[in-house]
mmCIF file of C-alpha atoms and ligand atoms in Angstrom:
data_model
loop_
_atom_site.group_PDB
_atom_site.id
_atom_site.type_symbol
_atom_site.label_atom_id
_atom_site.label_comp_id
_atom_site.label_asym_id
_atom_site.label_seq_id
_atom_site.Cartn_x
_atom_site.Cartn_y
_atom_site.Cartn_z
ATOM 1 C CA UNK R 1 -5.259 28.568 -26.918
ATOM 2 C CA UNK R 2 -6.031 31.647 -24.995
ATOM 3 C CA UNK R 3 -9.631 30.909 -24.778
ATOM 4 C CA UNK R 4 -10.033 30.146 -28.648
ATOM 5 C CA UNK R 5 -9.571 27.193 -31.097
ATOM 6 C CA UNK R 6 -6.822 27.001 -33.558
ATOM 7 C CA UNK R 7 -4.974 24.683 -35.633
ATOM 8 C CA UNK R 8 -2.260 22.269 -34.593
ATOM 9 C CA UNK R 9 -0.012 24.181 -37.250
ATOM 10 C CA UNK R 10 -0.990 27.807 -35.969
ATOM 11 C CA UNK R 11 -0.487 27.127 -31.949
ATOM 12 C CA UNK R 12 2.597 29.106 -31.994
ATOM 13 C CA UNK R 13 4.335 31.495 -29.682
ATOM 14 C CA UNK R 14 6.591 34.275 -30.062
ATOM 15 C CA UNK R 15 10.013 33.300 -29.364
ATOM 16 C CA UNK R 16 11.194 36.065 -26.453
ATOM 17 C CA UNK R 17 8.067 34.195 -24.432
ATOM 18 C CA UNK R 18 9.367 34.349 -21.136
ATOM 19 C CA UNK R 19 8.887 31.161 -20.572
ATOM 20 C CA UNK R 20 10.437 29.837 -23.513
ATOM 21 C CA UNK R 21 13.680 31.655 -21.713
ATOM 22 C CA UNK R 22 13.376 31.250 -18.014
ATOM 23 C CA UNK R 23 10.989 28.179 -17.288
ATOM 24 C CA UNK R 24 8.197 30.293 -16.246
ATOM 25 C CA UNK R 25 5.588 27.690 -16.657
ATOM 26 C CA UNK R 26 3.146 25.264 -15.323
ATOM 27 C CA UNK R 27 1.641 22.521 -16.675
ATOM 28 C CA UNK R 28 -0.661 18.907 -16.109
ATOM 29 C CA UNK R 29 -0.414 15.739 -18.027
ATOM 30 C CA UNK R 30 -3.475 14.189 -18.411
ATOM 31 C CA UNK R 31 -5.487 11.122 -19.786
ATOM 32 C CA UNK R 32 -8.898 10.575 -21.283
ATOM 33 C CA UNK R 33 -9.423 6.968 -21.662
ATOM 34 C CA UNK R 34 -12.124 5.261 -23.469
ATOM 35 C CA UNK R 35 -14.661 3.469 -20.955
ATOM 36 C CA UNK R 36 -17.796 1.277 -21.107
ATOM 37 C CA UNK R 37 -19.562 4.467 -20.547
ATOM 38 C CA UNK R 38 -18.029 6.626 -23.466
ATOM 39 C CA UNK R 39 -14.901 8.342 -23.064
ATOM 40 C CA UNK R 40 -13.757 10.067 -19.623
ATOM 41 C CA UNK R 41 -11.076 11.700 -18.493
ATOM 42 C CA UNK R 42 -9.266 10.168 -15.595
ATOM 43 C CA UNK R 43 -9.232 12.760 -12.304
ATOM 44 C CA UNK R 44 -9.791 15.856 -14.590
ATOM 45 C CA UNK R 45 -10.397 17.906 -11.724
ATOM 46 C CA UNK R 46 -7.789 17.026 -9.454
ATOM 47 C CA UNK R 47 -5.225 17.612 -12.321
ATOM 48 C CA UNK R 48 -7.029 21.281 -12.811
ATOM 49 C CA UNK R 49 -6.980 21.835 -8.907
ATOM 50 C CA UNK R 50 -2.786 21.270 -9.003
ATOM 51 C CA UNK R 51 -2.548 22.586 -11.862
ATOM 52 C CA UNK R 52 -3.986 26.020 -10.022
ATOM 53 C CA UNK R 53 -1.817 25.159 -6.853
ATOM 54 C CA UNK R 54 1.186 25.271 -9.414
ATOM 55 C CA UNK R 55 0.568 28.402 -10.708
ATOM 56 C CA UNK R 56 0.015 30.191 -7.570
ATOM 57 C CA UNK R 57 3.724 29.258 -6.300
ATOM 58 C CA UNK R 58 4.902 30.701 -9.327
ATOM 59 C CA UNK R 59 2.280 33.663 -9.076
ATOM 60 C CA UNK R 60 0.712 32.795 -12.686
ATOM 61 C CA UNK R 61 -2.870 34.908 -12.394
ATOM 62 C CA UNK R 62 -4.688 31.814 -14.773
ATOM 63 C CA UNK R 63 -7.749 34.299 -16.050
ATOM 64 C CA UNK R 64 -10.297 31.212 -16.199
ATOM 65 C CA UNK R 65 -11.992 29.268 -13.170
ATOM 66 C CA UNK R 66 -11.060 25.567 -12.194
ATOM 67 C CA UNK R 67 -14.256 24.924 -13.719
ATOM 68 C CA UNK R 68 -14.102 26.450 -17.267
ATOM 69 C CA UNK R 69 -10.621 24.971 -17.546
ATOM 70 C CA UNK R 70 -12.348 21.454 -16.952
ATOM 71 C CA UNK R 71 -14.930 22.181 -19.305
ATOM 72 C CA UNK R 72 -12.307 23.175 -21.900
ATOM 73 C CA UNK R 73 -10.070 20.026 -21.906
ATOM 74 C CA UNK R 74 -13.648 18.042 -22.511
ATOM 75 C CA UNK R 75 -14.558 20.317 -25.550
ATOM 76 C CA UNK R 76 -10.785 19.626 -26.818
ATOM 77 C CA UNK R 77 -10.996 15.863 -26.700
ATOM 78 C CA UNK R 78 -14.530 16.449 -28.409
ATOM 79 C CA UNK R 79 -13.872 19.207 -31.502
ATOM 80 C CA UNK R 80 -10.208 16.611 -31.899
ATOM 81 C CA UNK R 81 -13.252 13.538 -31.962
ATOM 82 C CA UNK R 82 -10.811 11.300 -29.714
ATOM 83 C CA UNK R 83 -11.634 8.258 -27.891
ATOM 84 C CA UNK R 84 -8.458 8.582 -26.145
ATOM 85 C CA UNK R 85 -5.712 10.768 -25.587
ATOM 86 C CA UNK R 86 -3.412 12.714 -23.316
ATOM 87 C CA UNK R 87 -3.817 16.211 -22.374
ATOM 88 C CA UNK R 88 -1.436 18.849 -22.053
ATOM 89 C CA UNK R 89 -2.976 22.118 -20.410
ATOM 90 C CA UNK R 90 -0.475 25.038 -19.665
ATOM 91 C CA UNK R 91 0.126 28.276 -18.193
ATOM 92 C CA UNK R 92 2.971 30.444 -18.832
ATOM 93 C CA UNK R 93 4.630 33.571 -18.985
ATOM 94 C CA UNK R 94 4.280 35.210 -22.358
ATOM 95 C CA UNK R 95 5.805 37.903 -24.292
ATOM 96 C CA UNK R 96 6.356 41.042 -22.894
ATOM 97 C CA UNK R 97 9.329 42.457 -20.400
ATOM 98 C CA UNK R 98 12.269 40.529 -21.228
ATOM 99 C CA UNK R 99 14.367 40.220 -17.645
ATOM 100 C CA UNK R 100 13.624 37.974 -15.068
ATOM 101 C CA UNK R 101 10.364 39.528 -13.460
ATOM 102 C CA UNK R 102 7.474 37.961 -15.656
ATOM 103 C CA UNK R 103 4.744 39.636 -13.279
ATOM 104 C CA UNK R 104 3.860 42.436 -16.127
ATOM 105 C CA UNK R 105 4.058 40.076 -19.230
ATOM 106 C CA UNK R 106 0.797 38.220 -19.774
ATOM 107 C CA UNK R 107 -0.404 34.689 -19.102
ATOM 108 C CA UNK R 108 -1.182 32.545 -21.963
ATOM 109 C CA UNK R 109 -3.502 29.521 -21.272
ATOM 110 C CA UNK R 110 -3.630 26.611 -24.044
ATOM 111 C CA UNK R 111 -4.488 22.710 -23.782
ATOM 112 C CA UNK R 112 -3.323 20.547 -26.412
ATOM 113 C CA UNK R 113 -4.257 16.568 -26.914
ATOM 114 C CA UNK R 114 -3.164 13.773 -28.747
ATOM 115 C CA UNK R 115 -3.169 9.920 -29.165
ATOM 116 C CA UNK R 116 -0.041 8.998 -26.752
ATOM 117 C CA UNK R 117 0.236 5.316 -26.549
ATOM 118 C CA UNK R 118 2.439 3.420 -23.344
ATOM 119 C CA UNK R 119 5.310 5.750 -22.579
ATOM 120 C CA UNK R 120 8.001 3.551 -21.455
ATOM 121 C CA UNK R 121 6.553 0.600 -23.806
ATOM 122 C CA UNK R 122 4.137 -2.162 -24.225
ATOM 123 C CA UNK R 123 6.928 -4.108 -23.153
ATOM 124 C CA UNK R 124 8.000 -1.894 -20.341
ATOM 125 C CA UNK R 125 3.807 -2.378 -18.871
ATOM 126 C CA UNK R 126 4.356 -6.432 -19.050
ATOM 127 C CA UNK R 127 7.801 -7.307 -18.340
ATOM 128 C CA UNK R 128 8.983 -3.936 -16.453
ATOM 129 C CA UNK R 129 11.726 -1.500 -17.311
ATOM 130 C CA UNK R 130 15.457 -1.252 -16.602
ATOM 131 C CA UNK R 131 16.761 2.023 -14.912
ATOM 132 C CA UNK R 132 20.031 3.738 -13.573
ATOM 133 C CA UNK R 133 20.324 5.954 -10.246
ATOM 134 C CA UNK R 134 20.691 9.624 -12.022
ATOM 135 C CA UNK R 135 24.203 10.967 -11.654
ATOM 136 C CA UNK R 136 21.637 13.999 -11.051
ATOM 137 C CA UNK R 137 19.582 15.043 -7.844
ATOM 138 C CA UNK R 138 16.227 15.439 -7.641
ATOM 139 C CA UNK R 139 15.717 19.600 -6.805
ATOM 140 C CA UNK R 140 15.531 21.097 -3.440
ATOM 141 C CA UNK R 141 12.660 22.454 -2.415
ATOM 142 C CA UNK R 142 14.929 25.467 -1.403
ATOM 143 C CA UNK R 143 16.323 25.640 -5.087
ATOM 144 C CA UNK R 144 12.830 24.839 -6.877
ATOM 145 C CA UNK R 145 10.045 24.100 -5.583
ATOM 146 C CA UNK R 146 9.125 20.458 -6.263
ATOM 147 C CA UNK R 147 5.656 20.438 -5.889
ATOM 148 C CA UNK R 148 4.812 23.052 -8.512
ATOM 149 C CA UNK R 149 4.599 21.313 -11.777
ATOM 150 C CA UNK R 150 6.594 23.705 -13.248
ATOM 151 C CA UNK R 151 8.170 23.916 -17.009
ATOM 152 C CA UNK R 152 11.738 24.784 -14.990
ATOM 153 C CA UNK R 153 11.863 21.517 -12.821
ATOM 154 C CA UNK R 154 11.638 19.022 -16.054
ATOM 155 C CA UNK R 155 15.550 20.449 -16.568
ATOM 156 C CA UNK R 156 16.363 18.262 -14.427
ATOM 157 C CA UNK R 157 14.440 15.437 -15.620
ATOM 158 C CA UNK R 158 15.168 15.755 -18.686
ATOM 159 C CA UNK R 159 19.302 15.693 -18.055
ATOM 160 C CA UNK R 160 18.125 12.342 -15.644
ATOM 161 C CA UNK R 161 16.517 10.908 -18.702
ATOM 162 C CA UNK R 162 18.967 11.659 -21.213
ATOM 163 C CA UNK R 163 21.887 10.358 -19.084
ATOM 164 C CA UNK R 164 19.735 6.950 -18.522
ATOM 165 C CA UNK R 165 18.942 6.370 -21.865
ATOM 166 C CA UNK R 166 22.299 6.991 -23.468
ATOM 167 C CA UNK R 167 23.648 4.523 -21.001
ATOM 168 C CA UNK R 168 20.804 2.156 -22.555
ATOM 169 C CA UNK R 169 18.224 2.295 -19.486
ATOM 170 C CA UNK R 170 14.798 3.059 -20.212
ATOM 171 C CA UNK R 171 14.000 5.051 -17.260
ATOM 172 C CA UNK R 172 16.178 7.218 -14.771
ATOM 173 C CA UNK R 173 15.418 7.202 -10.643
ATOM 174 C CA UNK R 174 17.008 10.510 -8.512
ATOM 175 C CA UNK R 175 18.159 10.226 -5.185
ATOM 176 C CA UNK R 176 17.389 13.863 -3.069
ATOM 177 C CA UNK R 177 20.310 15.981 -1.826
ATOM 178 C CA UNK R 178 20.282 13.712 1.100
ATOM 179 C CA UNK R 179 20.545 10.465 -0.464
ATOM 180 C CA UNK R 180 17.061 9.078 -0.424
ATOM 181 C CA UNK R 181 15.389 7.705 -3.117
ATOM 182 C CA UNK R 182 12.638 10.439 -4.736
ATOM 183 C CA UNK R 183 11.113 9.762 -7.799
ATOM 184 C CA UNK R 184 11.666 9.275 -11.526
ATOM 185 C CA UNK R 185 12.085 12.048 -14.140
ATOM 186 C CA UNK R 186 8.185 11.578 -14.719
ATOM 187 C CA UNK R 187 6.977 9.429 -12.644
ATOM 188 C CA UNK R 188 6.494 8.473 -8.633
ATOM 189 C CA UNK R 189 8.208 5.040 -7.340
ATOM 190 C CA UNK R 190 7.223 2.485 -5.151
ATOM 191 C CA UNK R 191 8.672 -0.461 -3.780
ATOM 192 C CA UNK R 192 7.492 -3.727 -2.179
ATOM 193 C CA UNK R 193 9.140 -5.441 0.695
ATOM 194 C CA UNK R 194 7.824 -8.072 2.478
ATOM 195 C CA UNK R 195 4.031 -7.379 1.433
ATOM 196 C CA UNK R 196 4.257 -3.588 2.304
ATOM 197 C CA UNK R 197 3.815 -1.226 -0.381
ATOM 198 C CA UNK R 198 6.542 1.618 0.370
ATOM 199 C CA UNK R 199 6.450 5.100 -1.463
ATOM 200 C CA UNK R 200 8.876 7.745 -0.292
ATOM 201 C CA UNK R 201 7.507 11.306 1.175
ATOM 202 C CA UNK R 202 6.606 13.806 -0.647
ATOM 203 C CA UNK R 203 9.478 15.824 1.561
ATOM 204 C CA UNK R 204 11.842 14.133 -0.704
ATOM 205 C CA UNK R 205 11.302 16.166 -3.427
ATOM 206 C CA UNK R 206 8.764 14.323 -5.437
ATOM 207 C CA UNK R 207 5.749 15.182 -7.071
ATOM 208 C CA UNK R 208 1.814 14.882 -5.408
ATOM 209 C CA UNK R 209 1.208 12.236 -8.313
ATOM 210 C CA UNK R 210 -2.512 11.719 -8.682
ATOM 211 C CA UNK R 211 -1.646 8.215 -9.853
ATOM 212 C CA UNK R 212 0.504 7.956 -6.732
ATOM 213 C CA UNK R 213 -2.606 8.924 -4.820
ATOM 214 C CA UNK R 214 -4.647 6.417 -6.875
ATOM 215 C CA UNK R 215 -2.668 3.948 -6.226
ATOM 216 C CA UNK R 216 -2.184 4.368 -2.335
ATOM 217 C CA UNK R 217 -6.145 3.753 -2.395
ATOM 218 C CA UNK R 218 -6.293 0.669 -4.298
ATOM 219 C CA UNK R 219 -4.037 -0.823 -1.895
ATOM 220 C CA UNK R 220 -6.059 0.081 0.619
ATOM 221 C CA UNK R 221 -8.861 -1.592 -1.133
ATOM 222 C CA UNK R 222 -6.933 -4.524 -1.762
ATOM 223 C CA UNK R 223 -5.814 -5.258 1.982
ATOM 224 C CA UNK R 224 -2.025 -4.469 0.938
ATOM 225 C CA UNK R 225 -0.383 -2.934 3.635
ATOM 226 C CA UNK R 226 1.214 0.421 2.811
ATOM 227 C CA UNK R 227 3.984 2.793 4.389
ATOM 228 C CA UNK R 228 5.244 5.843 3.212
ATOM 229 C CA UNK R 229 8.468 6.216 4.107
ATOM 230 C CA UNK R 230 12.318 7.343 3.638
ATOM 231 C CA UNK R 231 14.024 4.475 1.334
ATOM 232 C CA UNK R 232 17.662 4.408 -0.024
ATOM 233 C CA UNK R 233 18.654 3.315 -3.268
ATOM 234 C CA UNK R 234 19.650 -0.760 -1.594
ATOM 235 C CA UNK R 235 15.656 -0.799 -0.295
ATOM 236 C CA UNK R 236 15.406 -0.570 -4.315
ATOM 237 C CA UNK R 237 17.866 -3.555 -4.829
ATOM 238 C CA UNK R 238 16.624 -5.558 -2.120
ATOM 239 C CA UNK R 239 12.588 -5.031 -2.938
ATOM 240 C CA UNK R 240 10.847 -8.161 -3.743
ATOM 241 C CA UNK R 241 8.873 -5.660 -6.645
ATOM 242 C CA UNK R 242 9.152 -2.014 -7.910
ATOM 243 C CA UNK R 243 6.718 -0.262 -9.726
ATOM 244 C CA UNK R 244 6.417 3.746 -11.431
ATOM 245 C CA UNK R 245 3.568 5.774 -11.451
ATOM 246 C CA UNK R 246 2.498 8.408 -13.591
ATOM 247 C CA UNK R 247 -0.421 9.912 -16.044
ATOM 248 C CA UNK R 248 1.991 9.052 -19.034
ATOM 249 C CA UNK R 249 3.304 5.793 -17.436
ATOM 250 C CA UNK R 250 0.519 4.934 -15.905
ATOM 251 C CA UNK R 251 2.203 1.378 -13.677
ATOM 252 C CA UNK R 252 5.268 0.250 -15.029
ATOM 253 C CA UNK R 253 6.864 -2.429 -13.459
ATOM 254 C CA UNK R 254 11.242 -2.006 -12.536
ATOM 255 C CA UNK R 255 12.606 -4.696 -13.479
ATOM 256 C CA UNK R 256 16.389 -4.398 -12.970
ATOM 257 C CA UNK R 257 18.381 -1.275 -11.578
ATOM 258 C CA UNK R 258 22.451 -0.752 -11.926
ATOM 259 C CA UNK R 259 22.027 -3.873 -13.534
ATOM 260 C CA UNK R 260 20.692 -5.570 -9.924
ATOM 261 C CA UNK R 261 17.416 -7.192 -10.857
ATOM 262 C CA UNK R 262 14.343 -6.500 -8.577
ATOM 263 C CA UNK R 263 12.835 -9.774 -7.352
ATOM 264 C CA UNK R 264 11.810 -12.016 -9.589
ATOM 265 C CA UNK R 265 13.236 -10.061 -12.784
ATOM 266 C CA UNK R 266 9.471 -9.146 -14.279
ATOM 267 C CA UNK R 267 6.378 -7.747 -13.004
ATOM 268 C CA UNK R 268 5.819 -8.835 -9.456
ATOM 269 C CA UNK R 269 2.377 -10.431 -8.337
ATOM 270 C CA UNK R 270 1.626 -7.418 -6.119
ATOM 271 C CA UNK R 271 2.510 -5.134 -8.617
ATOM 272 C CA UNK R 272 0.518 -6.924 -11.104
ATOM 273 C CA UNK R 273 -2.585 -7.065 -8.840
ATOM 274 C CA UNK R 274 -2.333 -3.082 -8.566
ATOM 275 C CA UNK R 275 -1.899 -2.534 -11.821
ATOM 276 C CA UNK R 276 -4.773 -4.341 -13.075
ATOM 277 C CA UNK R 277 -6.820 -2.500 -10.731
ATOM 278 C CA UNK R 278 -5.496 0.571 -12.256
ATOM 279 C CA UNK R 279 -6.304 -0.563 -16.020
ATOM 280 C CA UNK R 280 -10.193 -1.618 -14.701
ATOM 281 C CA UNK R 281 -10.761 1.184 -12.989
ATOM 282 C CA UNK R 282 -9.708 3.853 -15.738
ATOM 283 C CA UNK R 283 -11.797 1.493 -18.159
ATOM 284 C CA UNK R 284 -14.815 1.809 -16.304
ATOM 285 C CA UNK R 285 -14.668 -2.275 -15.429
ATOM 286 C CA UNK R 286 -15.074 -0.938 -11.442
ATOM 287 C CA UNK R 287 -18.126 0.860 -10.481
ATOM 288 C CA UNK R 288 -16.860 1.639 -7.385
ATOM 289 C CA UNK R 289 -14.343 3.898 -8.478
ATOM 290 C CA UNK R 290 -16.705 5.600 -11.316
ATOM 291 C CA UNK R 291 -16.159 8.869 -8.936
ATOM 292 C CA UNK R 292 -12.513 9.141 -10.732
ATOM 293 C CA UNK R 293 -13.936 8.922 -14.392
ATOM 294 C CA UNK R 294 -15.039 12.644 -15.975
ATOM 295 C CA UNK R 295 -17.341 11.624 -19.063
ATOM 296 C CA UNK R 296 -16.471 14.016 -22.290
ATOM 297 C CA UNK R 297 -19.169 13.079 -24.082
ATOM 298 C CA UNK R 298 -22.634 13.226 -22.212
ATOM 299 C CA UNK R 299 -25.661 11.793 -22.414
HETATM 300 N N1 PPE H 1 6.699 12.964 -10.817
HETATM 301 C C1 PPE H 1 7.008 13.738 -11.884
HETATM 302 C C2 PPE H 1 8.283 14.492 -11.887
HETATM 303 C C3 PPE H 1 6.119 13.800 -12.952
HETATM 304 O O1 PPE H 1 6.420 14.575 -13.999
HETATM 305 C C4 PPE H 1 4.921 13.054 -12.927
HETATM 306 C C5 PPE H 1 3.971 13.117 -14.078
HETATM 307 C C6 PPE H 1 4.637 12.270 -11.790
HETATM 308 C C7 PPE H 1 5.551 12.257 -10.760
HETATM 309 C C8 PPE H 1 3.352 11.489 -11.646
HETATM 310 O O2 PPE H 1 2.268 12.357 -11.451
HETATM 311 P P1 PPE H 1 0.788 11.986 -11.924
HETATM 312 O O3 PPE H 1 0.791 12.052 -13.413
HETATM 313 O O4 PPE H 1 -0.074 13.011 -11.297
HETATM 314 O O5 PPE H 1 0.520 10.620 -11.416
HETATM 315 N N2 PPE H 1 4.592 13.327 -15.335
HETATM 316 C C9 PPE H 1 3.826 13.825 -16.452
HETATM 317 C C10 PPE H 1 4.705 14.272 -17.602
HETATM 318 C C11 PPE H 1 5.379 13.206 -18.373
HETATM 319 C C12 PPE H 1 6.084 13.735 -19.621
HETATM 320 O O6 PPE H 1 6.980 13.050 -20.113
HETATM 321 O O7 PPE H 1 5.711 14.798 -20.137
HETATM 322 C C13 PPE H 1 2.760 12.823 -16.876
HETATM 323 O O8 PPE H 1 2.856 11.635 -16.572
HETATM 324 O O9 PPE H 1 1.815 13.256 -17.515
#
């Protein structure tokens, strides 16, 4: 935290951090995952370079390079002695000027891990989850931008989220102020029609997922033709498969949506074959993608 090392009990804030009050922050989720070659963490530096493009749309001066930031999430995961975990670096307005301009308050810099198992369940990776359309939208780009991991946007995930579980989904899915279909509260979607893997824009309002990108390359590997592309919330209903992507969720199959099941009701063959992929490749089992995997402990 702020360039030293102190106790999970003691990584505290004052409470007037501007932040804390007006969503002045930016953040990555990441994963280290254990590998035949020792623990590595998955795309560490493509996580650090958004998490830098984040902070300069909400003009967050991060006092560290790319580089040291990298080299600090590694000596986290090895002081913590993890094999695997999820890391949470962030950048925020601190405490200083109350009022809306944070640019004199300082920035505080601090990564936390921690063990973080499946995040929409075992279950949810096997069989797939069930979701509702959020009575919400996904933000404007003209009302927040949606491409900044920011603190403020995850408002409106977490109202999505809250509204889909208390109606006894696991997972919510936002349309954009125009009707189309962007992503989940923490995670990108996908959809498979008639052996074409379809993602929706990034003009839609959803977020450049690094698992999204990950995943757009393994079908390309796998001879699955892909299309990104506008799709409305029926293209969901009438998919043969539908998958999420995300650090946290890594691929999670859909399984049913407003109570209209996807497909075959479970995790779809294509979605399957991608997701496997996924789970080799972040294990090490695929030397040809050993360019994604950041070893923590070397030598
Ligand atoms: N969209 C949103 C809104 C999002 O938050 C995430 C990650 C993604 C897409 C997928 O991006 P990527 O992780 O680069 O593939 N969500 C993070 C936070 C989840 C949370 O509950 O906290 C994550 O997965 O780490």
């Amino acid at each position: 935290m702020n360039g030293r090392f102190v106790n999970w009990n003691e990584a505290k804030v004052h409470v007037l951090t501007h932040a804390l009050h007006y969503g002045t922050g930016v953040f990555e989720g990441i994963r280290c995952y254990e590998t035949k070659y020792g623990s590595a963490v998955f795309r560490l530096s493509d996580h650090m370079k958004r998490l830098f493009n984040s902070a300069k749309v909400y003009l967050i001066k991060i006092p560290y390079s790319i580089d040291e930031l990298c080299e600090a999430v590694k000596e986290t995961i090895r002081v913590n002695k993890l094999k695997e975990c999820y890391i949470r670096p962030i950048a925020f307005f601190g405490y200083g000027d109350m009022g809306l301009n944070p640019l004199k308050n300082p920035v505080e810099v601090a990564i936390a891990c921690w063990p973080w198992g499946t995040y929409l369940g075992e279950e949810g990776l096997r069989k797939g989850v069930r979701c509702k359309i959020s009575s919400w939208s996904r933000i404007d780009t003209r009302v927040l931008p949606p491409l900044a991991k920011a603190t403020a946007n995850y408002a409106n995930s977490v109202l999505a989220k809250i509204e889909a579980s208390s109606c006894g989904c696991d997972e919510a899915i936002l349309l954009n102020q125009h009707g189309y279909v962007s992503e989940g509260p923490g995670e990108n979607i996908f959809i498979i029609s008639e052996g074409v893997l379809i993602t929706p824009p990034l003009s839609t309002g959803a977020l450049y997922g690094i698992t999204r990108d990950s995943v757009i390359e393994i079908a390309k590997d796998l001879g699955i033709r892909f299309l990104e592309k506008n799709i409305l919330r029926e293209d969901i209903f009438m998919a043969d498969e539908a998958f999420f992507t995300g650090t946290a969720a890594e691929v999670t199959p859909i399984r049913e949506v407003d109570g209209r099941i996807i497909g075959n009701g479970s995790r779809g063959p294509i979605t399957e074959k991608i997701q496997k992929k996924f789970f080799d490749i972040v294990r090490g089992e695929d030397e040809a993608y050993k360019k994604w995997l950041e070893p923590v402990y070397e030598g």
